């Protein structure tokens, strides 16, 4: 369980609510499949290195929808009531005695994962792989779709003056794209294919552009999302199907659209079909980076990719991305505002509508709560 708070009878936090809270803190609790309810959410006492943040913008992620629809996302299973949400930004209300870089009133974006700082992976700098990670809204850790949370100060990043709270919340999905581009060593000589034009595919496109990829092709089954990708800077877009029998034909279309060998492919959907396409489209000596988690298990045509020395790499969340994301937003090298297509308030009725909208797909890309 992270710093965010605890339910009654929780897992080790002090039972006392924070002293001096004038209003009861409320949060969105996932109680069962398709069942969310706004209920009280007790906060732990503020530690010397902690910050009390009043949330103002919280986005809905695909993993939130998976939890909402299935009570699980990949191997992360919700076994008891849990507060949902992990893409967030807000206003500092109180700081612990040892927090020097923030003061009440500061606007901040929150990195949602609290690592142990002691294991070998943390010491190596790969803290996103920490086996003891406590991550907002990933069971059993409570999330941030709440009025307030308590969070470590070193995971709260002050927003530049020209970066809004909504943009601050978008640092979380943007971080996935930035981490993927770092893992794949994207640069000015890297031609990029993005499979999937959902929210993560689109932020990966934005990150690849910021990393100066000279040519980017985006493939998807949805015409609207392809049009958004084109508007965001994709050099070419390719309409594909869900029929795995059409991989060869679609790879030919992708190669024609690219006009030069694909150096790096990002599969931002994570299905057998999208990975098979990415592996076949990537040039010899290139890389395929699996970003999406559409299926728990994949069956892939690796023999041909192996013969061409195509490297397959995975990513899990991100590490040390918030400073770069905020700089990209501050400098206008990345504009995430067009991705926010729907906004809702924080009431029971609007919360239910927000998750229905996000789960329904359609023209929705990023659904945002304004608290």
Short mmCIF file of C-alpha atoms in Angstrom, two decimals:
data_model
loop_
_atom_site.label_atom_id
_atom_site.label_comp_id
_atom_site.label_asym_id
_atom_site.label_seq_id
_atom_site.Cartn_x
_atom_site.Cartn_y
_atom_site.Cartn_z
CA UNK A 1 0.00 0.00 0.00
CA UNK A 2 1.40 3.42 -0.94
CA UNK A 3 1.17 6.72 0.81
CA UNK A 4 -2.17 7.56 -0.81
CA UNK A 5 -4.33 6.46 2.08
CA UNK A 6 -6.18 3.49 3.51
CA UNK A 7 -9.65 2.06 3.91
CA UNK A 8 -11.04 1.01 7.25
CA UNK A 9 -9.18 -2.11 8.35
CA UNK A 10 -6.32 -1.48 5.92
CA UNK A 11 -2.86 -2.95 5.71
CA UNK A 12 -0.73 -1.25 8.30
CA UNK A 13 -1.35 2.48 8.09
CA UNK A 14 -2.34 4.29 11.26
CA UNK A 15 -6.06 4.17 11.88
CA UNK A 16 -6.32 7.88 12.62
CA UNK A 17 -7.49 10.24 9.92
CA UNK A 18 -5.36 13.34 9.39
CA UNK A 19 -5.96 15.93 12.07
CA UNK A 20 -7.36 19.22 10.94
CA UNK A 21 -9.13 17.99 7.77
CA UNK A 22 -12.19 20.22 7.58
CA UNK A 23 -13.95 18.08 4.98
CA UNK A 24 -14.03 14.32 4.77
CA UNK A 25 -11.75 13.08 2.01
CA UNK A 26 -13.71 11.23 -0.68
CA UNK A 27 -12.42 8.83 -3.32
CA UNK A 28 -13.58 6.53 -6.11
CA UNK A 29 -13.64 2.97 -4.78
CA UNK A 30 -13.68 -0.04 -7.10
CA UNK A 31 -15.97 -2.50 -5.30
CA UNK A 32 -16.55 -5.10 -8.01
CA UNK A 33 -16.86 -5.58 -11.75
CA UNK A 34 -18.35 -2.42 -13.25
CA UNK A 35 -18.98 -1.09 -9.75
CA UNK A 36 -17.46 2.19 -8.59
CA UNK A 37 -18.66 4.23 -5.63
CA UNK A 38 -17.49 7.51 -4.12
CA UNK A 39 -16.82 6.83 -0.45
CA UNK A 40 -14.70 8.25 2.41
CA UNK A 41 -10.97 7.66 2.15
CA UNK A 42 -8.81 8.08 5.24
CA UNK A 43 -5.35 9.56 4.78
CA UNK A 44 -2.24 8.69 6.79
CA UNK A 45 -0.57 11.31 8.92
CA UNK A 46 1.82 13.53 6.98
CA UNK A 47 5.40 12.31 7.32
CA UNK A 48 8.43 14.64 7.30
CA UNK A 49 9.14 13.89 3.62
CA UNK A 50 5.53 13.80 2.48
CA UNK A 51 3.23 16.25 0.77
CA UNK A 52 -0.54 16.65 1.08
CA UNK A 53 -1.96 17.32 -2.40
CA UNK A 54 -5.48 18.34 -3.36
CA UNK A 55 -6.08 16.64 -6.70
CA UNK A 56 -7.40 18.80 -9.52
CA UNK A 57 -6.93 16.66 -12.65
CA UNK A 58 -7.05 12.86 -12.86
CA UNK A 59 -7.05 10.91 -16.14
CA UNK A 60 -8.53 7.50 -16.87
CA UNK A 61 -5.98 4.99 -18.18
CA UNK A 62 -6.60 1.77 -20.06
CA UNK A 63 -5.44 -0.16 -17.00
CA UNK A 64 -8.13 1.59 -14.93
CA UNK A 65 -10.70 0.40 -17.46
CA UNK A 66 -9.29 -3.16 -17.29
CA UNK A 67 -9.63 -3.10 -13.50
CA UNK A 68 -13.13 -1.65 -13.77
CA UNK A 69 -14.29 -4.24 -16.31
CA UNK A 70 -12.42 -7.32 -15.11
CA UNK A 71 -11.08 -6.60 -11.60
CA UNK A 72 -7.63 -7.29 -13.03
CA UNK A 73 -5.05 -5.97 -15.48
CA UNK A 74 -2.58 -8.60 -16.68
CA UNK A 75 -1.32 -10.28 -13.50
CA UNK A 76 -2.49 -7.48 -11.19
CA UNK A 77 -5.72 -8.72 -9.59
CA UNK A 78 -8.07 -6.63 -7.44
CA UNK A 79 -8.97 -8.80 -4.46
CA UNK A 80 -10.52 -6.21 -2.15
CA UNK A 81 -12.06 -2.73 -2.48
CA UNK A 82 -9.51 -0.32 -3.94
CA UNK A 83 -9.33 3.37 -4.83
CA UNK A 84 -8.68 3.66 -8.55
CA UNK A 85 -6.57 6.06 -10.66
CA UNK A 86 -2.90 6.96 -11.19
CA UNK A 87 -2.66 9.85 -13.71
CA UNK A 88 -2.86 12.98 -11.60
CA UNK A 89 -1.87 16.53 -10.76
CA UNK A 90 -2.97 18.93 -8.06
CA UNK A 91 -2.19 21.72 -5.61
CA UNK A 92 0.09 21.31 -2.61
CA UNK A 93 -1.78 22.00 0.62
CA UNK A 94 0.81 21.00 3.21
CA UNK A 95 4.42 19.83 3.22
CA UNK A 96 6.40 17.74 5.68
CA UNK A 97 9.19 19.30 7.73
CA UNK A 98 11.96 17.97 5.46
CA UNK A 99 10.37 18.97 2.14
CA UNK A 100 12.23 22.05 0.87
CA UNK A 101 11.46 22.19 -2.88
CA UNK A 102 7.71 22.71 -2.55
CA UNK A 103 5.42 25.07 -0.65
CA UNK A 104 1.64 25.17 -0.22
CA UNK A 105 0.02 26.52 -3.36
CA UNK A 106 2.45 24.92 -5.79
CA UNK A 107 0.95 23.03 -8.72
CA UNK A 108 2.49 19.58 -9.02
CA UNK A 109 2.38 16.44 -11.14
CA UNK A 110 2.64 13.19 -9.18
CA UNK A 111 4.73 10.21 -10.24
CA UNK A 112 2.52 7.36 -9.00
CA UNK A 113 5.04 4.64 -8.11
CA UNK A 114 6.80 4.44 -4.73
CA UNK A 115 9.84 2.15 -4.96
CA UNK A 116 11.71 0.65 -2.02
CA UNK A 117 15.05 2.37 -2.82
CA UNK A 118 16.90 -0.59 -1.30
CA UNK A 119 16.72 -3.55 -3.69
CA UNK A 120 19.35 -4.20 -6.35
CA UNK A 121 17.11 -2.96 -9.16
CA UNK A 122 16.49 0.31 -7.33
CA UNK A 123 20.21 0.71 -6.67
CA UNK A 124 20.90 0.10 -10.36
CA UNK A 125 18.51 2.91 -11.27
CA UNK A 126 15.84 0.60 -12.70
CA UNK A 127 13.41 1.41 -9.94
CA UNK A 128 10.39 0.85 -12.19
CA UNK A 129 11.13 -2.87 -11.86
CA UNK A 130 11.25 -2.79 -8.04
CA UNK A 131 9.47 -5.92 -6.75
CA UNK A 132 8.13 -3.93 -3.79
CA UNK A 133 6.76 -1.08 -5.90
CA UNK A 134 3.63 0.55 -4.49
CA UNK A 135 1.87 2.09 -7.47
CA UNK A 136 -1.28 4.21 -7.37
CA UNK A 137 -4.32 2.15 -8.35
CA UNK A 138 -2.41 -1.11 -8.89
CA UNK A 139 -3.64 -3.70 -6.39
CA UNK A 140 -3.29 -3.71 -3.47
CA UNK A 141 -2.18 -0.04 -3.48
CA UNK A 142 -4.88 2.61 -3.48
CA UNK A 143 -5.00 5.16 -6.27
CA UNK A 144 -5.49 8.89 -6.63
CA UNK A 145 -9.04 9.50 -7.87
CA UNK A 146 -9.76 11.36 -4.65
CA UNK A 147 -10.03 14.83 -3.22
CA UNK A 148 -6.64 14.53 -1.50
CA UNK A 149 -3.68 12.19 -1.26
CA UNK A 150 -0.50 12.07 0.80
CA UNK A 151 2.52 11.30 -1.37
CA UNK A 152 6.33 11.41 -1.04
CA UNK A 153 7.62 14.89 -1.82
CA UNK A 154 10.35 13.59 -4.12
CA UNK A 155 7.66 12.16 -6.38
CA UNK A 156 5.82 15.49 -6.67
CA UNK A 157 7.14 17.70 -9.49
CA UNK A 158 6.39 21.42 -9.64
CA UNK A 159 4.70 22.46 -12.86
CA UNK A 160 6.22 25.22 -14.99
CA UNK A 161 4.05 28.35 -15.10
CA UNK A 162 2.83 27.63 -18.63
CA UNK A 163 1.88 23.99 -17.97
CA UNK A 164 -1.70 23.35 -16.83
CA UNK A 165 -2.83 20.85 -14.24
CA UNK A 166 -4.42 18.72 -16.96
CA UNK A 167 -1.12 18.68 -18.84
CA UNK A 168 0.59 17.78 -15.58
CA UNK A 169 -1.68 14.74 -15.23
CA UNK A 170 -0.78 13.79 -18.81
CA UNK A 171 2.87 13.42 -17.76
CA UNK A 172 1.97 9.88 -16.69
CA UNK A 173 0.91 8.50 -20.08
CA UNK A 174 3.53 10.65 -21.83
CA UNK A 175 6.14 9.01 -19.59
CA UNK A 176 5.30 5.65 -21.13
CA UNK A 177 6.11 6.99 -24.59
CA UNK A 178 9.28 8.69 -23.39
CA UNK A 179 10.50 5.57 -21.61
CA UNK A 180 9.76 3.46 -24.69
CA UNK A 181 11.76 5.83 -26.91
CA UNK A 182 14.66 5.76 -24.47
CA UNK A 183 14.61 1.95 -24.31
CA UNK A 184 14.62 1.74 -28.11
CA UNK A 185 17.27 4.48 -28.50
CA UNK A 186 15.10 6.57 -30.80
CA UNK A 187 16.95 9.50 -32.36
CA UNK A 188 17.40 11.57 -35.53
CA UNK A 189 18.33 8.48 -37.57
CA UNK A 190 15.52 6.22 -36.32
CA UNK A 191 12.52 5.58 -38.56
CA UNK A 192 9.61 4.55 -36.37
CA UNK A 193 6.48 2.44 -36.79
CA UNK A 194 3.75 2.76 -34.16
CA UNK A 195 1.18 -0.04 -34.06
CA UNK A 196 -1.96 1.29 -32.41
CA UNK A 197 -3.27 4.87 -32.26
CA UNK A 198 -4.92 4.69 -28.86
CA UNK A 199 -3.78 7.00 -26.05
CA UNK A 200 -0.45 5.18 -25.55
CA UNK A 201 0.23 4.91 -29.27
CA UNK A 202 -0.40 8.64 -29.64
CA UNK A 203 1.88 9.65 -26.77
CA UNK A 204 4.54 7.33 -28.22
CA UNK A 205 4.14 9.17 -31.51
CA UNK A 206 4.54 12.51 -29.69
CA UNK A 207 7.61 11.24 -27.83
CA UNK A 208 9.20 9.89 -31.04
CA UNK A 209 8.70 13.29 -32.67
CA UNK A 210 10.31 14.99 -29.65
CA UNK A 211 13.22 12.53 -29.94
CA UNK A 212 13.58 13.74 -33.56
CA UNK A 213 12.66 10.53 -35.37
CA UNK A 214 12.81 11.58 -39.06
CA UNK A 215 9.88 9.47 -40.23
CA UNK A 216 6.97 7.99 -38.27
CA UNK A 217 4.22 5.73 -39.62
CA UNK A 218 1.18 4.89 -37.49
CA UNK A 219 -1.09 1.90 -38.13
CA UNK A 220 -4.51 1.28 -36.60
CA UNK A 221 -7.93 -0.22 -37.33
CA UNK A 222 -9.80 3.01 -36.51
CA UNK A 223 -10.10 5.82 -39.06
CA UNK A 224 -10.76 8.50 -36.44
CA UNK A 225 -7.69 7.64 -34.39
CA UNK A 226 -5.59 7.53 -37.53
CA UNK A 227 -6.78 11.04 -38.38
CA UNK A 228 -5.75 12.18 -34.90
CA UNK A 229 -2.33 10.59 -35.39
CA UNK A 230 -1.94 12.42 -38.68
CA UNK A 231 -2.91 15.71 -37.04
CA UNK A 232 -0.36 15.10 -34.29
CA UNK A 233 2.48 14.71 -36.77
CA UNK A 234 2.56 11.18 -38.16
CA UNK A 235 4.17 11.31 -41.59
CA UNK A 236 1.95 8.51 -42.90
CA UNK A 237 -0.97 6.47 -41.57
CA UNK A 238 -1.97 2.94 -42.55
CA UNK A 239 -5.40 1.38 -42.00
CA UNK A 240 -5.09 -2.26 -40.89
CA UNK A 241 -7.54 -4.97 -39.86
CA UNK A 242 -7.84 -7.42 -37.00
CA UNK A 243 -7.46 -10.39 -39.39
CA UNK A 244 -4.10 -12.06 -38.79
CA UNK A 245 -4.29 -13.60 -42.29
CA UNK A 246 -3.70 -10.10 -43.69
CA UNK A 247 -0.35 -9.47 -41.99
CA UNK A 248 1.76 -9.92 -45.12
CA UNK A 249 -0.39 -7.57 -47.18
CA UNK A 250 -0.41 -4.93 -44.46
CA UNK A 251 3.35 -5.19 -43.89
CA UNK A 252 3.80 -4.38 -47.58
CA UNK A 253 1.60 -1.28 -47.14
CA UNK A 254 3.58 -0.20 -44.09
CA UNK A 255 6.91 -0.61 -45.86
CA UNK A 256 5.59 1.39 -48.82
CA UNK A 257 4.36 4.14 -46.51
CA UNK A 258 7.70 4.26 -44.68
CA UNK A 259 9.73 4.31 -47.90
CA UNK A 260 12.84 3.21 -46.01
CA UNK A 261 13.56 0.35 -43.58
CA UNK A 262 11.73 0.48 -40.26
CA UNK A 263 14.36 0.84 -37.53
CA UNK A 264 12.08 0.63 -34.49
CA UNK A 265 8.51 -0.62 -34.16
CA UNK A 266 6.42 0.10 -31.08
CA UNK A 267 3.52 -2.27 -30.50
CA UNK A 268 1.20 -0.13 -28.40
CA UNK A 269 -1.69 -2.60 -28.60
CA UNK A 270 -0.12 -5.90 -27.55
CA UNK A 271 -2.02 -8.48 -29.60
CA UNK A 272 -0.79 -11.43 -31.66
CA UNK A 273 -1.70 -9.57 -34.84
CA UNK A 274 0.01 -6.28 -33.94
CA UNK A 275 3.20 -7.96 -32.73
CA UNK A 276 3.33 -10.21 -35.79
CA UNK A 277 2.99 -7.14 -37.99
CA UNK A 278 5.66 -5.23 -36.06
CA UNK A 279 8.11 -8.15 -36.21
CA UNK A 280 7.60 -8.61 -39.94
CA UNK A 281 7.72 -4.90 -40.79
CA UNK A 282 10.89 -4.11 -38.85
CA UNK A 283 14.09 -4.09 -40.88
CA UNK A 284 17.07 -6.35 -40.25
CA UNK A 285 18.99 -5.32 -37.15
CA UNK A 286 16.04 -3.25 -35.90
CA UNK A 287 14.06 -3.33 -32.68
CA UNK A 288 10.49 -4.14 -31.71
CA UNK A 289 9.36 -2.64 -28.42
CA UNK A 290 6.28 -4.19 -26.80
CA UNK A 291 4.43 -1.40 -25.01
CA UNK A 292 0.78 -2.49 -24.92
CA UNK A 293 -0.67 -5.39 -22.95
CA UNK A 294 -3.74 -6.35 -24.98
CA UNK A 295 -3.28 -10.09 -24.36
CA UNK A 296 -1.81 -11.87 -21.35
CA UNK A 297 0.04 -14.34 -23.62
CA UNK A 298 1.27 -13.92 -27.19
CA UNK A 299 2.11 -16.45 -29.90
CA UNK A 300 4.67 -14.86 -32.21
CA UNK A 301 6.53 -15.68 -35.47
CA UNK A 302 10.00 -15.25 -34.02
CA UNK A 303 12.02 -17.46 -36.37
CA UNK A 304 12.19 -14.96 -39.22
CA UNK A 305 12.80 -12.07 -36.82
CA UNK A 306 15.63 -14.00 -35.18
CA UNK A 307 17.26 -14.67 -38.54
CA UNK A 308 17.21 -10.93 -39.19
CA UNK A 309 18.54 -10.14 -35.69
CA UNK A 310 15.49 -8.12 -34.74
CA UNK A 311 15.68 -7.34 -31.03
CA UNK A 312 12.48 -7.64 -28.98
CA UNK A 313 12.42 -5.42 -25.92
CA UNK A 314 9.77 -4.76 -23.32
CA UNK A 315 8.95 -1.79 -21.18
CA UNK A 316 7.27 -1.59 -17.81
CA UNK A 317 6.00 1.82 -16.82
CA UNK A 318 8.90 4.30 -16.72
CA UNK A 319 11.75 5.76 -14.70
CA UNK A 320 13.09 9.30 -14.28
CA UNK A 321 10.74 10.71 -16.91
CA UNK A 322 8.83 13.52 -15.18
CA UNK A 323 11.54 16.21 -15.51
CA UNK A 324 11.88 15.55 -19.24
CA UNK A 325 8.12 15.37 -19.77
CA UNK A 326 7.64 18.71 -18.03
CA UNK A 327 10.41 20.27 -20.11
CA UNK A 328 8.87 18.94 -23.32
CA UNK A 329 5.54 20.47 -22.29
CA UNK A 330 7.10 23.75 -21.13
CA UNK A 331 9.04 24.18 -24.38
CA UNK A 332 6.02 23.20 -26.51
CA UNK A 333 7.98 20.37 -28.10
CA UNK A 334 5.05 18.18 -27.11
CA UNK A 335 1.39 19.22 -27.02
CA UNK A 336 -0.83 16.74 -25.18
CA UNK A 337 -3.90 18.98 -25.04
CA UNK A 338 -5.52 17.54 -28.20
CA UNK A 339 -5.54 14.10 -26.58
CA UNK A 340 -7.97 15.23 -23.85
CA UNK A 341 -11.31 14.65 -25.54
CA UNK A 342 -13.74 14.36 -22.60
CA UNK A 343 -13.99 16.02 -19.19
CA UNK A 344 -16.11 15.12 -16.18
CA UNK A 345 -16.65 16.35 -12.64
CA UNK A 346 -16.21 14.25 -9.54
CA UNK A 347 -19.70 13.05 -8.65
CA UNK A 348 -21.15 9.55 -8.62
CA UNK A 349 -23.14 10.15 -11.79
CA UNK A 350 -20.31 11.80 -13.70
CA UNK A 351 -17.78 9.20 -12.56
CA UNK A 352 -19.96 6.40 -13.93
CA UNK A 353 -20.42 8.28 -17.19
CA UNK A 354 -16.66 8.94 -17.44
CA UNK A 355 -15.76 5.27 -17.16
CA UNK A 356 -18.54 4.31 -19.55
CA UNK A 357 -17.15 6.84 -22.04
CA UNK A 358 -13.56 5.65 -21.66
CA UNK A 359 -14.49 1.96 -21.87
CA UNK A 360 -16.71 2.55 -24.88
CA UNK A 361 -13.89 3.70 -27.13
CA UNK A 362 -15.44 5.58 -30.04
CA UNK A 363 -13.96 9.03 -30.40
CA UNK A 364 -12.75 9.14 -26.79
CA UNK A 365 -8.99 9.30 -26.34
CA UNK A 366 -8.21 10.67 -22.90
CA UNK A 367 -11.02 11.11 -20.39
CA UNK A 368 -10.15 13.56 -17.63
CA UNK A 369 -11.70 14.32 -14.25
CA UNK A 370 -11.67 17.94 -13.09
CA UNK A 371 -11.97 17.83 -9.31
#
